[in-house]
C-alpha positions as protocol buffer text, in pm:
chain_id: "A"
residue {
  index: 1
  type: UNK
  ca { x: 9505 y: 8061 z: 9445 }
}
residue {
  index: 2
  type: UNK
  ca { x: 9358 y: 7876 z: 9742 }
}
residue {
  index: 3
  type: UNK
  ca { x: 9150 y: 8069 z: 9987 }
}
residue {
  index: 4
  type: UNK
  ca { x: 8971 y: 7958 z: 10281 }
}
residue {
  index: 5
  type: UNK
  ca { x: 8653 y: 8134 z: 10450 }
}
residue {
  index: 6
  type: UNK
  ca { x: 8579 y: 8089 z: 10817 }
}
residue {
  index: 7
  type: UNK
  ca { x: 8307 y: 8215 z: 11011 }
}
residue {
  index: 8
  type: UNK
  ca { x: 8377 y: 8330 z: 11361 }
}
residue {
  index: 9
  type: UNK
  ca { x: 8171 y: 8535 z: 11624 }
}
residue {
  index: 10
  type: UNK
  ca { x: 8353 y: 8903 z: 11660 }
}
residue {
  index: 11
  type: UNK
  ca { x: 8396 y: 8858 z: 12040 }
}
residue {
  index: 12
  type: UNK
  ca { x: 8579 y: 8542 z: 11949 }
}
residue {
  index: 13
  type: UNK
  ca { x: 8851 y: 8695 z: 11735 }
}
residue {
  index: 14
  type: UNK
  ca { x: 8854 y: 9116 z: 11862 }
}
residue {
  index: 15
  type: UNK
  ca { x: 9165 y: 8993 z: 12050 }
}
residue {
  index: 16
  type: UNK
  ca { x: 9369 y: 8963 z: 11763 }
}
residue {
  index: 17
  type: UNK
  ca { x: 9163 y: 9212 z: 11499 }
}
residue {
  index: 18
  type: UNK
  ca { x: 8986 y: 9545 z: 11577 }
}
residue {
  index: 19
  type: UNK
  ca { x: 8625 y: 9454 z: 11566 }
}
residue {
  index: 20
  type: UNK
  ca { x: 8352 y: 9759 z: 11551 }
}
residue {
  index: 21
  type: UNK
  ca { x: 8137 y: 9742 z: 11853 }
}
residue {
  index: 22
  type: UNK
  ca { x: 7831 y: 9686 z: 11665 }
}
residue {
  index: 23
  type: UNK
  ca { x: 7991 y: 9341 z: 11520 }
}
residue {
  index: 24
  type: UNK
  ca { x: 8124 y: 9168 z: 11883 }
}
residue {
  index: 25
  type: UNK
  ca { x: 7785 y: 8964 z: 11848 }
}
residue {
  index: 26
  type: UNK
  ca { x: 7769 y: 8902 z: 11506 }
}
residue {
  index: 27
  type: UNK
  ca { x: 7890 y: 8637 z: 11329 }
}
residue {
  index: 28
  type: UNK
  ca { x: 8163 y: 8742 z: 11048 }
}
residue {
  index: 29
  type: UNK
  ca { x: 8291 y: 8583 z: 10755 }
}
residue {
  index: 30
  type: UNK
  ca { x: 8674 y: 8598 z: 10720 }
}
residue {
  index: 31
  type: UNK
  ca { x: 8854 y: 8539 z: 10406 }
}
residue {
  index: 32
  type: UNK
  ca { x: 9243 y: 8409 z: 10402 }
}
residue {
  index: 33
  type: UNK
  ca { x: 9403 y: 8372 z: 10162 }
}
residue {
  index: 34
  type: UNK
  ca { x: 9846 y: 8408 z: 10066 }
}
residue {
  index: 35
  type: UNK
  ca { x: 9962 y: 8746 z: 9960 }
}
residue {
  index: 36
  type: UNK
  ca { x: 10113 y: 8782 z: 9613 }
}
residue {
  index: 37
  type: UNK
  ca { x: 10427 y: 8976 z: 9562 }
}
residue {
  index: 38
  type: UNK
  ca { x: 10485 y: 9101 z: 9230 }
}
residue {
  index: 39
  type: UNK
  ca { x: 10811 y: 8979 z: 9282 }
}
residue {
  index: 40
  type: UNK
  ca { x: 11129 y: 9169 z: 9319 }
}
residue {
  index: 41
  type: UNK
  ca { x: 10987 y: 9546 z: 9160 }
}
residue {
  index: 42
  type: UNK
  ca { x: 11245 y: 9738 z: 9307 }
}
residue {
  index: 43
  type: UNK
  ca { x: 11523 y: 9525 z: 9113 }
}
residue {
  index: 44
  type: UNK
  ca { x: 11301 y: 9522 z: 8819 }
}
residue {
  index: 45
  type: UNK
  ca { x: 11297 y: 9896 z: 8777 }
}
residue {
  index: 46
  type: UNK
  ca { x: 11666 y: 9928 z: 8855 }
}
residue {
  index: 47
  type: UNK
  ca { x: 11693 y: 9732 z: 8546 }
}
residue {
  index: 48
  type: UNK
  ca { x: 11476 y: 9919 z: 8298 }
}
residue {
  index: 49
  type: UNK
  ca { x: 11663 y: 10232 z: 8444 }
}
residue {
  index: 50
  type: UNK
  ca { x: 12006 y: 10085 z: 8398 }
}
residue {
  index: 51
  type: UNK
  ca { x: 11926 y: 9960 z: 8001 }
}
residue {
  index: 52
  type: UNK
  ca { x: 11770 y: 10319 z: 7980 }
}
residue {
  index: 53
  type: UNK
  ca { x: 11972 y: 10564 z: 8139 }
}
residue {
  index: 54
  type: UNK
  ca { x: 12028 y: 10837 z: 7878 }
}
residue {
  index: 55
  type: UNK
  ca { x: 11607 y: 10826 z: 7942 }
}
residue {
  index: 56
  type: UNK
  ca { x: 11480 y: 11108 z: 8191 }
}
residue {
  index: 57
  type: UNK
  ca { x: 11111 y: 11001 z: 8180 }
}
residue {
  index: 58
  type: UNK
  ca { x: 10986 y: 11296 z: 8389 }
}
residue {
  index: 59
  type: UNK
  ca { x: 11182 y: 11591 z: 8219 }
}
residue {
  index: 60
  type: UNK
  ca { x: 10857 y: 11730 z: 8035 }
}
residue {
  index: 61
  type: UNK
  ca { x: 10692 y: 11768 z: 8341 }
}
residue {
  index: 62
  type: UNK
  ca { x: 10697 y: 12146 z: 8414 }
}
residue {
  index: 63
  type: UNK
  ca { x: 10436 y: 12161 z: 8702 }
}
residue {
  index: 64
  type: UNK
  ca { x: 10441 y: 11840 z: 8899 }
}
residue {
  index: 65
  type: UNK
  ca { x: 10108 y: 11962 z: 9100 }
}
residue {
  index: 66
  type: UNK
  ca { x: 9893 y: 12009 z: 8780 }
}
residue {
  index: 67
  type: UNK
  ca { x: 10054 y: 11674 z: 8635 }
}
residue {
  index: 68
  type: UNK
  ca { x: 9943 y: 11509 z: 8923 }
}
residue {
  index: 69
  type: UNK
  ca { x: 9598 y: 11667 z: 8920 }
}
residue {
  index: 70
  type: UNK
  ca { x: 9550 y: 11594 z: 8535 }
}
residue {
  index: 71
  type: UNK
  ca { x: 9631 y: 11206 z: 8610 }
}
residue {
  index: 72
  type: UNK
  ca { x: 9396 y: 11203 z: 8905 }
}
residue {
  index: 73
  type: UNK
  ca { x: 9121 y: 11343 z: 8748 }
}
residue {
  index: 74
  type: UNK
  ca { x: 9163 y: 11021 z: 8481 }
}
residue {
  index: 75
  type: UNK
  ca { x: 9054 y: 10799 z: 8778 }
}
């Protein structure tokens, strides 16, 4: 993936980005580069649920708050 880095006072761009006050002075290094989609998820899922519909994935989850907690605490 090509990216390109500029380097650009913070006055000159704060019309088109929100620039903290402390950077309008300073010179900042920018980074661009093209955004990659993972392509089309939603139809992707749709899929996986369609082959596997019988499949409830989620039905041994009693308590959705203390699933959620338990995965979290993983991180």
């Amino acid at each position: 993936m090509e990216t390109y880095t500029v380097i650009k006072k913070g006055a000159s761009i704060q019309h088109c980005l929100n620039i903290p006050p402390e950077f309008i002075n300073e010179d900042l290094e920018i980074t661009i580069k093209p955004v990659r989609y993972g392509g089309m998820v939603r139809e992707k899922i749709e899929s996986i649920f369609e082959k596997h519909e019988n499949t409830k994935p989620f039905e041994s989850i009693s308590d959705p708050v203390k699933w959620q907690k338990g995965i979290r605490s993983d991180w």
